[in-house]
Tab-separated table of C-alpha atoms in Angstrom:
chain	number	residue	atom	x	y	z
A	1414	UNK	CA	0.000	0.000	0.000
A	1415	UNK	CA	1.316	3.426	-1.003
A	1416	UNK	CA	-0.483	6.645	-0.117
A	1417	UNK	CA	-0.037	10.398	0.088
A	1418	UNK	CA	-2.149	12.303	2.603
A	1419	UNK	CA	-2.704	16.036	2.228
A	1420	UNK	CA	-3.851	18.493	4.864
A	1421	UNK	CA	-2.733	16.563	7.971
A	1422	UNK	CA	0.009	17.811	10.305
A	1423	UNK	CA	1.822	16.004	13.113
A	1424	UNK	CA	1.614	18.749	15.718
A	1425	UNK	CA	3.036	17.275	18.951
A	1426	UNK	CA	4.724	14.112	20.279
A	1427	UNK	CA	5.263	13.103	23.919
A	1428	UNK	CA	6.562	9.791	25.302
A	1429	UNK	CA	6.573	8.245	28.791
A	1430	UNK	CA	8.603	5.350	30.249
A	1431	UNK	CA	8.477	3.786	33.730
A	1432	UNK	CA	11.031	4.991	36.276
A	1433	UNK	CA	11.924	1.388	37.057
A	1434	UNK	CA	15.200	0.465	35.357
A	1435	UNK	CA	16.657	-3.044	35.267
A	1436	UNK	CA	20.310	-3.521	34.320
A	1437	UNK	CA	22.185	-6.629	33.238
A	1438	UNK	CA	24.361	-6.553	36.372
A	1439	UNK	CA	21.148	-6.806	38.431
A	1440	UNK	CA	20.595	-10.241	36.892
A	1441	UNK	CA	24.000	-11.920	37.174
A	1442	UNK	CA	22.331	-15.113	38.402
A	1443	UNK	CA	21.108	-15.676	34.839
A	1444	UNK	CA	24.699	-15.451	33.602
A	1445	UNK	CA	26.049	-18.012	36.052
A	1446	UNK	CA	27.080	-15.226	38.419
A	1447	UNK	CA	29.723	-14.132	35.905
A	1448	UNK	CA	30.174	-10.413	35.274
A	1449	UNK	CA	32.333	-11.318	32.274
A	1450	UNK	CA	29.432	-13.232	30.676
A	1451	UNK	CA	27.073	-10.347	31.448
A	1452	UNK	CA	29.476	-7.884	29.798
A	1453	UNK	CA	29.671	-10.133	26.743
A	1454	UNK	CA	25.856	-10.193	26.572
A	1455	UNK	CA	25.758	-6.412	26.900
A	1456	UNK	CA	28.140	-6.085	23.968
A	1457	UNK	CA	26.053	-8.451	21.816
A	1458	UNK	CA	22.701	-6.862	22.706
A	1459	UNK	CA	23.852	-3.246	22.484
A	1460	UNK	CA	22.387	-2.183	25.830
A	1461	UNK	CA	22.698	-3.076	29.494
A	1462	UNK	CA	19.418	-1.585	30.704
A	1463	UNK	CA	15.708	-1.453	30.056
A	1464	UNK	CA	12.678	0.346	31.509
A	1465	UNK	CA	10.059	-1.993	32.952
A	1466	UNK	CA	6.531	-1.168	34.133
A	1467	UNK	CA	5.798	-1.414	37.846
A	1468	UNK	CA	3.144	-3.886	39.072
A	1469	UNK	CA	-0.248	-2.355	38.295
A	1470	UNK	CA	1.217	0.036	35.681
A	1471	UNK	CA	-0.191	-0.628	32.213
A	1472	UNK	CA	0.436	0.574	28.671
A	1473	UNK	CA	-2.652	2.767	28.951
A	1474	UNK	CA	-1.246	4.368	32.126
A	1475	UNK	CA	1.975	5.267	30.320
A	1476	UNK	CA	0.055	6.641	27.325
A	1477	UNK	CA	-2.182	8.603	29.682
A	1478	UNK	CA	0.898	10.116	31.336
A	1479	UNK	CA	2.306	11.115	27.941
A	1480	UNK	CA	-1.034	12.646	26.861
A	1481	UNK	CA	-1.486	14.487	30.172
A	1482	UNK	CA	2.006	15.939	29.763
A	1483	UNK	CA	1.145	17.010	26.225
A	1484	UNK	CA	-2.150	18.664	27.172
A	1485	UNK	CA	-0.424	20.479	30.043
A	1486	UNK	CA	1.792	22.100	27.396
A	1487	UNK	CA	-1.100	22.605	24.918
A	1488	UNK	CA	-4.301	22.885	27.025
A	1489	UNK	CA	-6.308	24.425	24.185
A	1490	UNK	CA	-6.053	21.181	22.199
A	1491	UNK	CA	-7.910	18.867	24.591
A	1492	UNK	CA	-11.459	19.892	23.709
A	1493	UNK	CA	-10.667	19.859	19.981
A	1494	UNK	CA	-9.944	16.120	19.823
A	1495	UNK	CA	-12.436	14.383	17.518
A	1496	UNK	CA	-11.018	10.858	17.762
A	1497	UNK	CA	-8.715	8.800	19.979
A	1498	UNK	CA	-6.817	5.790	18.605
A	1499	UNK	CA	-5.052	3.452	21.042
A	1500	UNK	CA	-2.486	1.219	19.315
A	1501	UNK	CA	-1.314	-1.598	21.588
A	1502	UNK	CA	-0.939	-5.341	22.041
A	1503	UNK	CA	-1.574	-5.041	25.776
A	1504	UNK	CA	-4.999	-3.449	26.365
A	1505	UNK	CA	-6.400	-3.157	29.882
A	1506	UNK	CA	-9.200	-5.610	29.058
A	1507	UNK	CA	-10.235	-7.871	26.192
A	1508	UNK	CA	-13.364	-5.738	26.048
A	1509	UNK	CA	-14.347	-2.947	25.916
A	1510	UNK	CA	-11.706	-1.060	23.945
A	1511	UNK	CA	-9.231	0.617	26.310
A	1512	UNK	CA	-9.603	3.775	24.196
A	1513	UNK	CA	-13.065	4.237	25.740
A	1514	UNK	CA	-11.604	4.357	29.254
A	1515	UNK	CA	-8.805	6.654	28.109
A	1516	UNK	CA	-11.328	9.148	26.710
A	1517	UNK	CA	-12.850	9.398	30.187
A	1518	UNK	CA	-9.558	9.399	32.083
A	1519	UNK	CA	-8.160	12.201	29.905
A	1520	UNK	CA	-11.330	14.295	30.055
A	1521	UNK	CA	-11.846	14.378	26.294
A	1522	UNK	CA	-15.184	15.426	24.763
A	1523	UNK	CA	-17.965	12.821	24.637
A	1524	UNK	CA	-18.231	13.572	20.921
A	1525	UNK	CA	-14.836	11.885	20.556
A	1526	UNK	CA	-14.705	8.624	18.544
A	1527	UNK	CA	-12.566	5.918	20.192
A	1528	UNK	CA	-11.130	2.574	19.147
A	1529	UNK	CA	-8.193	0.217	19.745
A	1530	UNK	CA	-5.803	-1.170	17.119
A	1531	UNK	CA	-3.819	-4.375	17.718
A	1532	UNK	CA	-0.379	-3.627	16.281
A	1533	UNK	CA	3.206	-3.962	17.476
A	1534	UNK	CA	6.518	-2.643	16.241
A	1535	UNK	CA	5.048	-1.042	13.100
A	1536	UNK	CA	2.153	0.344	15.163
A	1537	UNK	CA	3.241	3.970	15.413
A	1538	UNK	CA	3.449	4.409	11.642
A	1539	UNK	CA	0.215	2.427	11.185
A	1540	UNK	CA	-1.413	4.777	13.687
A	1541	UNK	CA	-0.104	7.864	11.883
A	1542	UNK	CA	-1.555	6.532	8.641
A	1543	UNK	CA	-4.978	5.926	10.241
A	1544	UNK	CA	-5.045	9.257	12.069
A	1545	UNK	CA	-3.716	11.123	9.034
A	1546	UNK	CA	-6.357	9.533	6.817
A	1547	UNK	CA	-9.126	10.605	9.202
A	1548	UNK	CA	-7.843	14.185	9.266
A	1549	UNK	CA	-7.030	14.402	5.545
A	1550	UNK	CA	-10.534	13.148	4.667
A	1551	UNK	CA	-12.066	16.042	6.577
A	1552	UNK	CA	-13.943	13.772	8.984
A	1553	UNK	CA	-11.770	14.868	11.923
A	1554	UNK	CA	-10.062	18.120	12.733
A	1555	UNK	CA	-7.813	16.620	15.393
A	1556	UNK	CA	-6.885	13.022	16.313
A	1557	UNK	CA	-5.057	11.875	19.438
A	1558	UNK	CA	-2.876	8.854	18.710
A	1559	UNK	CA	-1.797	6.853	21.779
A	1560	UNK	CA	0.742	4.105	21.122
A	1561	UNK	CA	2.441	1.841	23.651
A	1562	UNK	CA	2.982	-1.568	25.180
A	1563	UNK	CA	3.632	-3.179	28.556
A	1564	UNK	CA	3.040	-6.937	29.082
A	1565	UNK	CA	0.349	-8.362	31.339
A	1566	UNK	CA	2.920	-10.351	33.316
A	1567	UNK	CA	6.595	-9.564	33.942
A	1568	UNK	CA	8.835	-11.064	31.276
A	1569	UNK	CA	10.496	-14.251	32.462
A	1570	UNK	CA	14.043	-13.187	33.439
A	1571	UNK	CA	15.293	-16.722	32.740
A	1572	UNK	CA	14.574	-16.190	29.045
A	1573	UNK	CA	17.584	-14.210	27.854
A	1574	UNK	CA	16.159	-13.790	24.349
A	1575	UNK	CA	13.229	-11.644	25.504
A	1576	UNK	CA	13.923	-10.266	28.984
A	1577	UNK	CA	17.145	-8.259	28.412
A	1578	UNK	CA	15.882	-6.602	25.246
A	1579	UNK	CA	12.303	-5.388	25.717
A	1580	UNK	CA	11.196	-2.344	27.673
A	1581	UNK	CA	7.846	-0.638	28.238
A	1582	UNK	CA	6.590	2.786	27.140
A	1583	UNK	CA	3.609	4.837	26.010
A	1584	UNK	CA	3.331	7.810	23.672
A	1585	UNK	CA	0.881	10.530	22.691
A	1586	UNK	CA	0.836	12.191	19.262
A	1587	UNK	CA	-1.516	14.912	18.062
A	1588	UNK	CA	-2.454	15.017	14.364
A	1589	UNK	CA	-4.331	18.135	13.271
A	1590	UNK	CA	-5.866	19.649	10.138
A	1591	UNK	CA	-3.509	22.001	8.266
A	1592	UNK	CA	-4.120	22.684	4.566
A	1593	UNK	CA	-0.597	24.095	4.222
A	1594	UNK	CA	1.162	21.014	5.610
A	1595	UNK	CA	3.448	19.012	3.330
A	1596	UNK	CA	1.939	15.631	2.401
A	1597	UNK	CA	2.537	12.631	4.638
A	1598	UNK	CA	3.706	9.773	2.405
A	1599	UNK	CA	3.200	6.163	3.521
A	1600	UNK	CA	4.111	2.670	2.396
A	1601	UNK	CA	2.791	-0.332	4.337
A	1602	UNK	CA	3.123	-4.086	3.864
A	1603	UNK	CA	2.462	-7.482	5.446
A	1604	UNK	CA	3.823	-11.019	5.137
A	1605	UNK	CA	1.346	-13.044	7.176
A	1606	UNK	CA	3.148	-16.284	6.354
A	1607	UNK	CA	5.460	-15.367	9.225
A	1608	UNK	CA	2.708	-14.562	11.748
A	1609	UNK	CA	3.951	-17.247	14.167
A	1610	UNK	CA	7.523	-15.894	14.368
A	1611	UNK	CA	6.421	-13.512	17.151
A	1612	UNK	CA	3.304	-14.765	18.902
A	1613	UNK	CA	1.490	-15.238	22.196
A	1614	UNK	CA	-0.246	-18.543	21.410
A	1615	UNK	CA	-2.431	-19.160	24.443
A	1616	UNK	CA	-5.392	-17.540	26.107
A	1617	UNK	CA	-7.584	-16.339	23.255
A	1618	UNK	CA	-10.040	-17.866	20.748
A	1619	UNK	CA	-7.625	-20.162	18.873
A	1620	UNK	CA	-6.071	-21.634	22.036
A	1621	UNK	CA	-8.650	-20.765	24.733
A	1622	UNK	CA	-8.549	-21.353	28.442
A	1623	UNK	CA	-10.526	-24.363	29.629
A	1624	UNK	CA	-13.603	-23.996	31.813
A	1625	UNK	CA	-12.003	-26.633	34.042
A	1626	UNK	CA	-9.366	-24.968	36.192
A	1627	UNK	CA	-7.099	-28.018	36.341
A	1628	UNK	CA	-6.903	-28.188	32.526
A	1629	UNK	CA	-5.187	-24.802	32.313
A	1630	UNK	CA	-1.920	-25.987	33.816
A	1631	UNK	CA	-0.332	-26.355	30.355
A	1632	UNK	CA	-0.661	-22.603	29.757
A	1633	UNK	CA	1.739	-21.803	32.594
A	1634	UNK	CA	4.194	-24.703	32.496
A	1635	UNK	CA	7.678	-24.301	31.064
A	1636	UNK	CA	8.262	-25.513	27.520
A	1637	UNK	CA	11.926	-26.028	26.763
A	1638	UNK	CA	12.609	-24.358	23.421
A	1639	UNK	CA	15.095	-25.482	20.790
A	1640	UNK	CA	17.092	-22.378	21.744
A	1641	UNK	CA	17.536	-23.733	25.285
A	1642	UNK	CA	15.302	-21.143	26.955
A	1643	UNK	CA	11.964	-21.685	28.745
A	1644	UNK	CA	8.787	-20.500	26.997
A	1645	UNK	CA	5.126	-20.546	28.043
A	1646	UNK	CA	1.931	-20.633	26.000
A	1647	UNK	CA	0.650	-17.469	27.700
A	1648	UNK	CA	3.835	-15.471	27.119
A	1649	UNK	CA	5.193	-13.920	23.941
A	1650	UNK	CA	7.386	-16.255	21.908
A	1651	UNK	CA	9.916	-14.968	19.376
A	1652	UNK	CA	11.933	-16.913	16.836
A	1653	UNK	CA	14.869	-14.515	16.908
A	1654	UNK	CA	16.679	-15.967	13.889
A	1655	UNK	CA	13.561	-15.903	11.700
A	1656	UNK	CA	12.752	-12.320	12.697
A	1657	UNK	CA	16.338	-11.225	12.079
A	1658	UNK	CA	16.338	-12.851	8.641
A	1659	UNK	CA	12.982	-11.294	7.734
A	1660	UNK	CA	14.167	-7.857	8.791
A	1661	UNK	CA	17.353	-7.907	6.748
A	1662	UNK	CA	15.675	-9.549	3.764
A	1663	UNK	CA	12.647	-7.238	3.530
A	1664	UNK	CA	13.265	-3.886	5.228
A	1665	UNK	CA	16.334	-2.527	3.359
A	1666	UNK	CA	14.678	-3.260	0.000
A	1667	UNK	CA	11.408	-1.749	1.255
A	1668	UNK	CA	13.245	1.441	2.266
A	1669	UNK	CA	15.000	1.742	-1.097
A	1670	UNK	CA	11.751	1.179	-3.010
A	1671	UNK	CA	9.826	3.594	-0.803
A	1672	UNK	CA	12.354	6.380	-1.263
A	1673	UNK	CA	12.419	5.809	-5.020
A	1674	UNK	CA	8.622	5.784	-5.355
A	1675	UNK	CA	8.184	8.870	-3.182
A	1676	UNK	CA	10.782	10.723	-5.270
A	1677	UNK	CA	12.871	11.557	-2.224
A	1678	UNK	CA	16.607	12.092	-2.481
A	1679	UNK	CA	18.098	10.267	0.547
A	1680	UNK	CA	20.751	12.988	0.779
A	1681	UNK	CA	18.031	15.554	1.611
A	1682	UNK	CA	16.634	13.515	4.515
A	1683	UNK	CA	17.846	14.691	7.913
A	1684	UNK	CA	17.040	11.562	9.927
A	1685	UNK	CA	16.055	7.955	9.275
A	1686	UNK	CA	14.251	6.976	12.481
A	1687	UNK	CA	13.894	3.193	12.494
A	1688	UNK	CA	12.156	0.957	15.004
A	1689	UNK	CA	14.698	0.449	17.773
A	1690	UNK	CA	14.789	-3.365	17.681
A	1691	UNK	CA	18.444	-3.487	18.680
A	1692	UNK	CA	21.625	-1.709	17.622
A	1693	UNK	CA	22.850	-4.539	15.400
A	1694	UNK	CA	19.628	-4.672	13.385
A	1695	UNK	CA	19.533	-0.880	12.979
A	1696	UNK	CA	23.146	-0.735	11.747
A	1697	UNK	CA	22.620	-3.684	9.383
A	1698	UNK	CA	19.473	-2.167	7.867
A	1699	UNK	CA	21.285	1.135	7.421
A	1700	UNK	CA	24.248	-0.589	5.754
A	1701	UNK	CA	22.134	-2.683	3.373
A	1702	UNK	CA	19.789	0.219	2.506
A	1703	UNK	CA	22.649	2.657	2.021
A	1704	UNK	CA	21.617	4.963	4.872
A	1705	UNK	CA	24.317	7.024	6.626
A	1706	UNK	CA	24.758	5.793	10.216
A	1707	UNK	CA	25.127	9.350	11.506
A	1708	UNK	CA	21.550	10.006	10.330
A	1709	UNK	CA	20.191	6.717	11.713
A	1710	UNK	CA	19.995	7.003	15.516
A	1711	UNK	CA	20.042	3.956	17.812
A	1712	UNK	CA	20.613	5.581	21.210
A	1713	UNK	CA	17.000	5.155	22.347
A	1714	UNK	CA	17.391	1.374	22.334
A	1715	UNK	CA	20.560	1.737	24.413
A	1716	UNK	CA	18.744	3.891	26.984
A	1717	UNK	CA	15.428	2.088	27.343
A	1718	UNK	CA	15.473	-1.218	25.446
A	1719	UNK	CA	13.189	-2.261	22.596
A	1720	UNK	CA	10.006	-0.271	23.290
A	1721	UNK	CA	7.981	-2.043	20.598
A	1722	UNK	CA	5.338	0.303	19.125
A	1723	UNK	CA	6.584	3.292	21.170
A	1724	UNK	CA	10.223	3.083	20.069
A	1725	UNK	CA	9.862	5.561	17.179
A	1726	UNK	CA	8.095	8.328	19.155
A	1727	UNK	CA	10.610	7.779	21.984
A	1728	UNK	CA	13.432	8.253	19.470
A	1729	UNK	CA	11.855	11.471	18.189
A	1730	UNK	CA	11.514	12.788	21.743
A	1731	UNK	CA	15.138	11.850	22.424
A	1732	UNK	CA	16.251	13.668	19.275
A	1733	UNK	CA	14.204	16.843	19.622
A	1734	UNK	CA	12.824	16.987	23.165
A	1735	UNK	CA	15.560	19.203	24.580
A	1736	UNK	CA	14.946	21.761	21.821
A	1737	UNK	CA	11.166	21.525	22.272
A	1738	UNK	CA	10.567	21.135	18.549
A	1739	UNK	CA	11.675	19.219	15.478
A	1740	UNK	CA	12.277	22.467	13.669
A	1741	UNK	CA	11.930	22.141	9.898
A	1742	UNK	CA	13.378	18.773	8.976
A	1743	UNK	CA	12.699	15.948	6.563
A	1744	UNK	CA	12.401	12.658	8.449
A	1745	UNK	CA	11.751	9.085	7.367
A	1746	UNK	CA	10.083	6.789	9.905
A	1747	UNK	CA	10.136	2.988	9.545
A	1748	UNK	CA	8.611	0.336	11.822
A	1749	UNK	CA	8.769	-3.435	11.326
A	1750	UNK	CA	8.129	-6.635	13.245
A	1751	UNK	CA	5.263	-8.736	14.573
A	1752	UNK	CA	2.761	-9.907	12.006
A	1753	UNK	CA	5.057	-9.809	10.037
A	1754	UNK	CA	4.408	-6.187	9.118
A	1755	UNK	CA	6.283	-3.059	8.081
A	1756	UNK	CA	5.366	0.579	7.564
A	1757	UNK	CA	7.223	3.738	6.561
A	1758	UNK	CA	6.353	7.419	6.500
A	1759	UNK	CA	8.129	10.335	4.840
A	1760	UNK	CA	7.479	13.400	6.953
A	1761	UNK	CA	8.462	17.011	6.363
A	1762	UNK	CA	8.284	18.123	9.968
A	1763	UNK	CA	7.334	21.748	10.488
A	1764	UNK	CA	8.088	22.653	14.097
A	1765	UNK	CA	6.321	19.665	15.634
A	1766	UNK	CA	6.358	20.150	19.411
A	1767	UNK	CA	8.404	17.465	21.207
A	1768	UNK	CA	9.178	17.008	24.896
A	1769	UNK	CA	11.956	15.033	26.594
A	1770	UNK	CA	10.989	11.459	27.458
A	1771	UNK	CA	8.955	11.530	30.670
A	1772	UNK	CA	9.882	9.116	33.479
A	1773	UNK	CA	6.773	7.865	35.338
A	1774	UNK	CA	6.879	6.650	38.971
A	1775	UNK	CA	5.064	3.634	40.369
A	1776	UNK	CA	1.288	3.957	40.863
A	1777	UNK	CA	0.674	5.776	44.138
A	1778	UNK	CA	-2.472	3.837	44.972
A	1779	UNK	CA	-2.580	0.344	46.472
A	1780	UNK	CA	-5.801	-0.186	44.495
A	1781	UNK	CA	-3.745	-0.335	41.285
A	1782	UNK	CA	-1.987	-3.555	42.284
A	1783	UNK	CA	-3.054	-6.710	40.414
A	1784	UNK	CA	-4.202	-8.312	43.690
A	1785	UNK	CA	-6.369	-5.311	44.572
A	1786	UNK	CA	-7.835	-5.288	41.088
A	1787	UNK	CA	-8.849	-8.951	41.422
A	1788	UNK	CA	-10.648	-8.134	44.685
A	1789	UNK	CA	-12.314	-5.078	43.145
A	1790	UNK	CA	-13.713	-6.894	40.117
A	1791	UNK	CA	-14.885	-9.860	42.141
A	1792	UNK	CA	-16.890	-7.462	44.305
A	1793	UNK	CA	-18.072	-5.571	41.222
A	1794	UNK	CA	-19.466	-8.755	39.683
A	1795	UNK	CA	-21.241	-9.436	42.971
A	1796	UNK	CA	-23.044	-6.124	42.601
A	1797	UNK	CA	-20.896	-3.978	44.926
A	1798	UNK	CA	-20.608	-1.025	42.553
A	1799	UNK	CA	-18.938	1.156	45.190
A	1800	UNK	CA	-16.341	-1.511	46.029
A	1801	UNK	CA	-12.816	-0.211	46.728
């Protein structure tokens, strides 16, 4: 899919990460107690730290924090929002859409349309395309795009494929109507043959929980993978080699074709902001696509880990947050991963407001803890609507 959208402007971007930071040296037990092995892993991964959500802190909480920070800087924009899109793979509930709750929590108008989108590492660019389409069509004057992920359960620290790499974050982006804005140019693709390369197999319609409690044991038991690490049906599985091969086979060619079709001279592009999967993948994509490394940042991965759908907005906030604005720059965005999907956007930024990445503390209410939430909803189902 290739599209040009006219009349839509990316006006502001804010990103939030949890204050909780976990470093490789905090987990020496998973490296046989050897600091030397941990240092070797750090060198291979390209980071020694990641930001991890506190118990009771969800992707929607992090997105809410980013949006609240944005509206504090631009209070006049809140009542102008016509639609809210929440892009995540970790909603608060299976139903209703978490976007509905976020509309209320943020104090947005009741005339605001709301919906969730299930997307991962390409999710920010997918969300820009959806929001931009809604604004460019004239159906919305302003769309709030919230993008982020944080898993339901802590990642298993024994699994050194997943745990050392992934972090948690949420972002808020405002897309507004502006007839003078340069067009947003998109290219999006999917190879569903690889859908199982990154997957959480258990717990939904295809592999549902049993009504008999004792039959659900298999969902939470360790499965020894061919890679030597433990996996569980209810956790996210990733075939790292297959994903790596897909990325280097598809994404550099996609970038070259996208730039050629959009008529953009790569030399005139100020930054190529890629999904921060890890430093090795970013440098290899840049090399194979012919992108200059000095224009292809990877520092956000080193600071926070792989933030999935929020890695691109976090990178933009890292790049421009201290200045408060992108200024006038030409930027290419490219996300890729789960699905398998990919999406790119060519963006002539015109003073888009950006803030430094916000660090969010633990929830200050005991009622946010998972245990308290279980008690609350049990009482709610019993009819105690004022349960606390």
